[in-house]
mmCIF file of C-alpha atoms in Angstrom:
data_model
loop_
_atom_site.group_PDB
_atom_site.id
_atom_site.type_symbol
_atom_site.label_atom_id
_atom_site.label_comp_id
_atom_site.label_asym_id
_atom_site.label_seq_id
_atom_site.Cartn_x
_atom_site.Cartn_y
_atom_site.Cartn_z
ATOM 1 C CA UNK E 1 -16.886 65.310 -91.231
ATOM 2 C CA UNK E 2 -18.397 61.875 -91.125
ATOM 3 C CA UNK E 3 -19.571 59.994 -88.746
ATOM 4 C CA UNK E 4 -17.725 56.939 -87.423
ATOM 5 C CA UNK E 5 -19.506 53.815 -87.299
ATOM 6 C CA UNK E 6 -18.969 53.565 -83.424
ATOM 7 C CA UNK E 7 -20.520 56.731 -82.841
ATOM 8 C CA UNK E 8 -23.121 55.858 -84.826
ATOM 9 C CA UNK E 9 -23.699 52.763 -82.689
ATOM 10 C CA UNK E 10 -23.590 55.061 -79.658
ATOM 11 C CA UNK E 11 -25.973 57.547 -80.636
ATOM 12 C CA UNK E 12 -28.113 54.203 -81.588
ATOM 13 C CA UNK E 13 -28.040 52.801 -77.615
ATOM 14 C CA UNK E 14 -28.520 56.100 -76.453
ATOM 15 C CA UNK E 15 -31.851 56.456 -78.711
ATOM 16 C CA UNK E 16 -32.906 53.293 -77.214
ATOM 17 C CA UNK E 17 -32.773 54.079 -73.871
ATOM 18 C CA UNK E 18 -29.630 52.179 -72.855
ATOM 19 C CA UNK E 19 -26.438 53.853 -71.033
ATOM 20 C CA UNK E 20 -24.044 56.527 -73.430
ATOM 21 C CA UNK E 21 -20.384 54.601 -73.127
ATOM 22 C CA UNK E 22 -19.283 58.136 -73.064
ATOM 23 C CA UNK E 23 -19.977 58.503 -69.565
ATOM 24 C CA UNK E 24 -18.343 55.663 -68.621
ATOM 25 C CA UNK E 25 -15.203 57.325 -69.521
ATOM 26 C CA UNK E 26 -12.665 58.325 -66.731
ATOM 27 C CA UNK E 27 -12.310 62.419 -65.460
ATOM 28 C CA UNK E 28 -9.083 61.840 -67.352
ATOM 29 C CA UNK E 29 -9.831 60.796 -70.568
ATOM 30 C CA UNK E 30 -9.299 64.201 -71.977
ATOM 31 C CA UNK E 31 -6.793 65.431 -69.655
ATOM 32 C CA UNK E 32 -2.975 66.598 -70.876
ATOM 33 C CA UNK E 33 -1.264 63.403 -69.666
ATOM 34 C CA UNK E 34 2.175 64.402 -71.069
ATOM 35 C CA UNK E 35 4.984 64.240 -68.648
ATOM 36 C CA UNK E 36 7.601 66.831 -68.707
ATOM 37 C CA UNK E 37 11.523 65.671 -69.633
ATOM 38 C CA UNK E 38 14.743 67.431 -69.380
ATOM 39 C CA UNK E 39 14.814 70.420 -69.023
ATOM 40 C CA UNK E 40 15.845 72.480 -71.634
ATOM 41 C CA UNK E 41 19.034 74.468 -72.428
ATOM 42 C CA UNK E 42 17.042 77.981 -72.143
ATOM 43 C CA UNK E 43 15.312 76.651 -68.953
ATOM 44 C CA UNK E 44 19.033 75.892 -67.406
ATOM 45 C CA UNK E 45 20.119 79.309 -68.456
ATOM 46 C CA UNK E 46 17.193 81.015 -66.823
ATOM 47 C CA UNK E 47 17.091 78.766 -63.254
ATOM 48 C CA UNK E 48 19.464 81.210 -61.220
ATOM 49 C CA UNK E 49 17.595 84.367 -62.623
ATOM 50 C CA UNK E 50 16.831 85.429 -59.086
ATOM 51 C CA UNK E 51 20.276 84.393 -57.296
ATOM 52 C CA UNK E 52 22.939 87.175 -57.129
ATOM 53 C CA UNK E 53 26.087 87.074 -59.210
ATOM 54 C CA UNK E 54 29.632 86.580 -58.304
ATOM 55 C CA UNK E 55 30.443 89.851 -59.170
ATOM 56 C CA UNK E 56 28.278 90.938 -55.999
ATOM 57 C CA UNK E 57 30.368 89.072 -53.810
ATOM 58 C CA UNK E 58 33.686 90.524 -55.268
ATOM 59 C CA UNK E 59 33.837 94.196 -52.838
ATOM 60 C CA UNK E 60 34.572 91.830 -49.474
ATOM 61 C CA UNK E 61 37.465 90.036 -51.378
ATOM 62 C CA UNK E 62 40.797 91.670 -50.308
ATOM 63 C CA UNK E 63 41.385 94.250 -48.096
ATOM 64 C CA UNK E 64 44.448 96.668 -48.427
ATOM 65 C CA UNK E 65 45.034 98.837 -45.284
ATOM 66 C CA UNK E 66 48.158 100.996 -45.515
ATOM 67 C CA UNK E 67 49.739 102.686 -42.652
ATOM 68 C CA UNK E 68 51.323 105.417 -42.678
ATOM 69 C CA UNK E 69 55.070 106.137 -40.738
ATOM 70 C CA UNK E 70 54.950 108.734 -38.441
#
């Protein structure tokens, strides 16, 4: 690939003895800056994956105790 003519000019200062602009760049210059959104509908479905079901709660429903006539 070519050169662009601002790296050109860079590479020009920093032959000469002056400061590299590239360092005056901040720590997050290259950093992902990308915020997260919504989530999505496969990350709704899987945000309970670790809380128990309804159906583990059903045995203590309803008790039946029959008594017998004697």
């Amino acid at each position: 690939m070519a050169k662009s003519s601002a790296r050109k000019q860079r590479e020009k200062w920093a032959r000469e003895g002056k400061r590299n602009p590239e360092l005056n760049r901040s720590i997050f210059a290259f950093a992902d800056m990308k915020q997260r959104v919504t989530k999505t509908k496969t990350e709704k479905l899987h945000q309970n994956k670790h809380k128990r079901s309804l159906s583990y709660h059903r045995d203590d429903d309803l008790f039946y105790l029959f008594r017998s006539a004697s």
